[in-house]
Amino acid sequence: MSADRPIVLGVLMYVVVAAAPTLLIWAVARGLPVLLGLPGLLRRLCRRDGPPVATGQSFESLVADLHRLRREVRGREPTTRVRRVALLAAYDDVLHDLCRAVGVARPPLSEVPERERPFARLQTEAAIEEAGVVLDPPDRGTAAA
């Protein structure tokens, strides 16, 4: 660039050259379908008509996780505090997901302070049992009466 042009003009030219391809592609993508009468066709092509994708675990998987974590929580004390906190957090998460799966409107465990967690955990377990989920299934080796 020669010295007789002001610097503002140079910056302006740079911005135009840098932004022009993006603006041109945007204008073609927005304007061409409208000119050709294709918006409805494009909308139909881009629409997803498949079945809704399930997000999260299946009900059976949640119940299996609940039973496994419940045995660990009620079993012997974990060796470190970190493991104990992680175990209880995982158990609380499964309880919350299971409440959502069985239709408990607002699980008691959702937002309580740490010192009230054990009582809220009991209330959540009771709500899940009322919904029909068995928390303590019979042992596999024994026959049910």
Short mmCIF file of C-alpha atoms in Angstrom, two decimals:
data_model
loop_
_atom_site.label_atom_id
_atom_site.label_comp_id
_atom_site.label_asym_id
_atom_site.label_seq_id
_atom_site.Cartn_x
_atom_site.Cartn_y
_atom_site.Cartn_z
CA MET A 1 0.00 0.00 0.00
CA SER A 2 1.31 3.40 -0.85
CA ALA A 3 1.83 6.13 1.66
CA ASP A 4 -0.63 8.54 0.05
CA ARG A 5 -3.72 6.57 1.26
CA PRO A 6 -4.99 7.04 4.81
CA ILE A 7 -4.69 4.09 7.18
CA VAL A 8 -8.45 4.05 7.83
CA LEU A 9 -9.07 3.33 4.15
CA GLY A 10 -6.62 0.42 4.30
CA VAL A 11 -8.34 -1.07 7.35
CA LEU A 12 -11.73 -0.63 5.70
CA MET A 13 -10.53 -2.42 2.55
CA TYR A 14 -9.16 -5.27 4.68
CA VAL A 15 -12.49 -5.69 6.49
CA VAL A 16 -14.40 -5.73 3.19
CA VAL A 17 -12.05 -8.32 1.67
CA ALA A 18 -12.16 -10.49 4.81
CA ALA A 19 -15.94 -10.31 5.29
CA ALA A 20 -17.05 -10.47 1.66
CA PRO A 21 -16.82 -14.27 1.20
CA THR A 22 -18.80 -14.94 4.38
CA LEU A 23 -21.49 -12.42 3.50
CA LEU A 24 -21.71 -13.74 -0.06
CA ILE A 25 -22.15 -17.35 1.07
CA TRP A 26 -24.75 -16.28 3.65
CA ALA A 27 -26.70 -14.30 1.05
CA VAL A 28 -26.67 -17.20 -1.41
CA ALA A 29 -27.74 -19.69 1.26
CA ARG A 30 -30.59 -17.44 2.42
CA GLY A 31 -31.68 -16.00 -0.92
CA LEU A 32 -31.33 -18.86 -3.39
CA PRO A 33 -33.91 -21.20 -1.79
CA VAL A 34 -36.38 -18.31 -1.56
CA LEU A 35 -35.85 -17.39 -5.21
CA LEU A 36 -36.30 -21.00 -6.33
CA GLY A 37 -39.25 -21.65 -4.01
CA LEU A 38 -37.41 -24.32 -2.02
CA PRO A 39 -37.85 -23.31 1.64
CA GLY A 40 -40.59 -25.90 2.20
CA LEU A 41 -38.53 -28.61 0.51
CA LEU A 42 -35.44 -27.75 2.53
CA ARG A 43 -37.47 -27.72 5.74
CA ARG A 44 -38.87 -31.17 4.94
CA LEU A 45 -35.42 -32.53 4.10
CA CYS A 46 -33.84 -31.17 7.29
CA ARG A 47 -36.65 -32.30 9.60
CA ARG A 48 -36.04 -35.41 11.70
CA ASP A 49 -39.00 -37.76 11.66
CA GLY A 50 -37.45 -40.62 13.60
CA PRO A 51 -38.68 -41.80 16.96
CA PRO A 52 -37.63 -39.71 19.92
CA VAL A 53 -34.25 -40.74 21.23
CA ALA A 54 -34.30 -41.84 24.85
CA THR A 55 -31.91 -39.86 26.98
CA GLY A 56 -30.74 -41.64 30.05
CA GLN A 57 -30.77 -45.16 31.31
CA SER A 58 -33.53 -47.71 31.04
CA PHE A 59 -35.74 -48.35 34.03
CA GLU A 60 -34.25 -51.80 34.61
CA SER A 61 -30.74 -50.38 34.54
CA LEU A 62 -31.68 -47.71 37.09
CA VAL A 63 -33.19 -50.32 39.42
CA ALA A 64 -30.11 -52.53 39.08
CA ASP A 65 -27.86 -49.55 39.89
CA LEU A 66 -30.07 -48.70 42.87
CA HIS A 67 -29.79 -52.23 44.28
CA ARG A 68 -26.03 -52.37 43.74
CA LEU A 69 -25.37 -48.95 45.29
CA ARG A 70 -27.80 -49.62 48.15
CA ARG A 71 -25.85 -52.79 49.07
CA GLU A 72 -22.63 -50.75 49.05
CA VAL A 73 -24.13 -47.93 51.13
CA ARG A 74 -25.55 -50.34 53.71
CA GLY A 75 -22.46 -52.58 53.68
CA ARG A 76 -19.17 -51.91 55.38
CA GLU A 77 -17.81 -48.38 55.58
CA PRO A 78 -15.63 -47.28 52.62
CA THR A 79 -11.93 -46.92 53.38
CA THR A 80 -11.68 -43.18 52.70
CA ARG A 81 -13.95 -40.18 53.04
CA VAL A 82 -13.63 -39.47 49.33
CA ARG A 83 -15.04 -42.90 48.50
CA ARG A 84 -17.88 -42.44 50.99
CA VAL A 85 -18.84 -39.05 49.53
CA ALA A 86 -18.62 -40.40 45.96
CA LEU A 87 -20.73 -43.45 46.86
CA LEU A 88 -23.45 -41.33 48.47
CA ALA A 89 -23.41 -38.88 45.55
CA ALA A 90 -23.84 -41.74 43.08
CA TYR A 91 -26.64 -43.22 45.20
CA ASP A 92 -28.39 -39.83 45.40
CA ASP A 93 -28.11 -39.42 41.61
CA VAL A 94 -29.67 -42.83 40.99
CA LEU A 95 -32.45 -42.05 43.47
CA HIS A 96 -33.15 -38.77 41.68
CA ASP A 97 -33.16 -40.41 38.23
CA LEU A 98 -35.41 -43.18 39.47
CA CYS A 99 -37.83 -40.64 40.95
CA ARG A 100 -38.05 -38.98 37.55
CA ALA A 101 -38.57 -42.39 35.88
CA VAL A 102 -41.45 -43.45 38.17
CA GLY A 103 -43.10 -40.05 38.15
CA VAL A 104 -42.39 -38.69 41.63
CA ALA A 105 -43.18 -35.04 41.08
CA ARG A 106 -40.55 -33.44 43.26
CA PRO A 107 -38.07 -35.76 44.92
CA PRO A 108 -37.36 -34.79 48.55
CA LEU A 109 -33.64 -35.14 47.88
CA SER A 110 -33.49 -32.50 45.13
CA GLU A 111 -32.23 -29.43 46.99
CA VAL A 112 -31.52 -29.92 50.66
CA PRO A 113 -28.53 -28.88 52.77
CA GLU A 114 -25.87 -31.48 53.52
CA ARG A 115 -26.90 -31.96 57.16
CA GLU A 116 -30.48 -32.83 56.11
CA ARG A 117 -29.42 -35.25 53.35
CA PRO A 118 -29.83 -38.53 55.31
CA PHE A 119 -33.45 -37.72 56.22
CA ALA A 120 -34.23 -36.54 52.67
CA ARG A 121 -32.64 -39.75 51.37
CA LEU A 122 -35.06 -41.77 53.55
CA GLN A 123 -38.01 -39.75 52.27
CA THR A 124 -36.90 -40.30 48.68
CA GLU A 125 -36.52 -44.03 49.26
CA ALA A 126 -40.04 -44.10 50.75
CA ALA A 127 -41.42 -42.23 47.72
CA ILE A 128 -39.78 -44.73 45.38
CA GLU A 129 -41.19 -47.66 47.37
CA GLU A 130 -44.66 -46.09 47.25
CA ALA A 131 -44.28 -45.93 43.47
CA GLY A 132 -43.78 -49.71 43.42
CA VAL A 133 -40.01 -50.20 43.23
CA VAL A 134 -38.65 -52.80 45.64
CA LEU A 135 -35.55 -51.40 47.35
CA ASP A 136 -34.40 -54.59 49.05
CA PRO A 137 -35.12 -57.54 46.77
CA PRO A 138 -34.95 -61.04 48.24
CA ASP A 139 -31.58 -62.76 48.00
CA ARG A 140 -31.06 -64.80 44.87
CA GLY A 141 -30.22 -67.96 46.80
CA THR A 142 -33.38 -68.05 48.92
CA ALA A 143 -36.86 -69.02 47.82
CA ALA A 144 -39.60 -66.43 48.18
CA ALA A 145 -42.52 -67.41 50.40
#
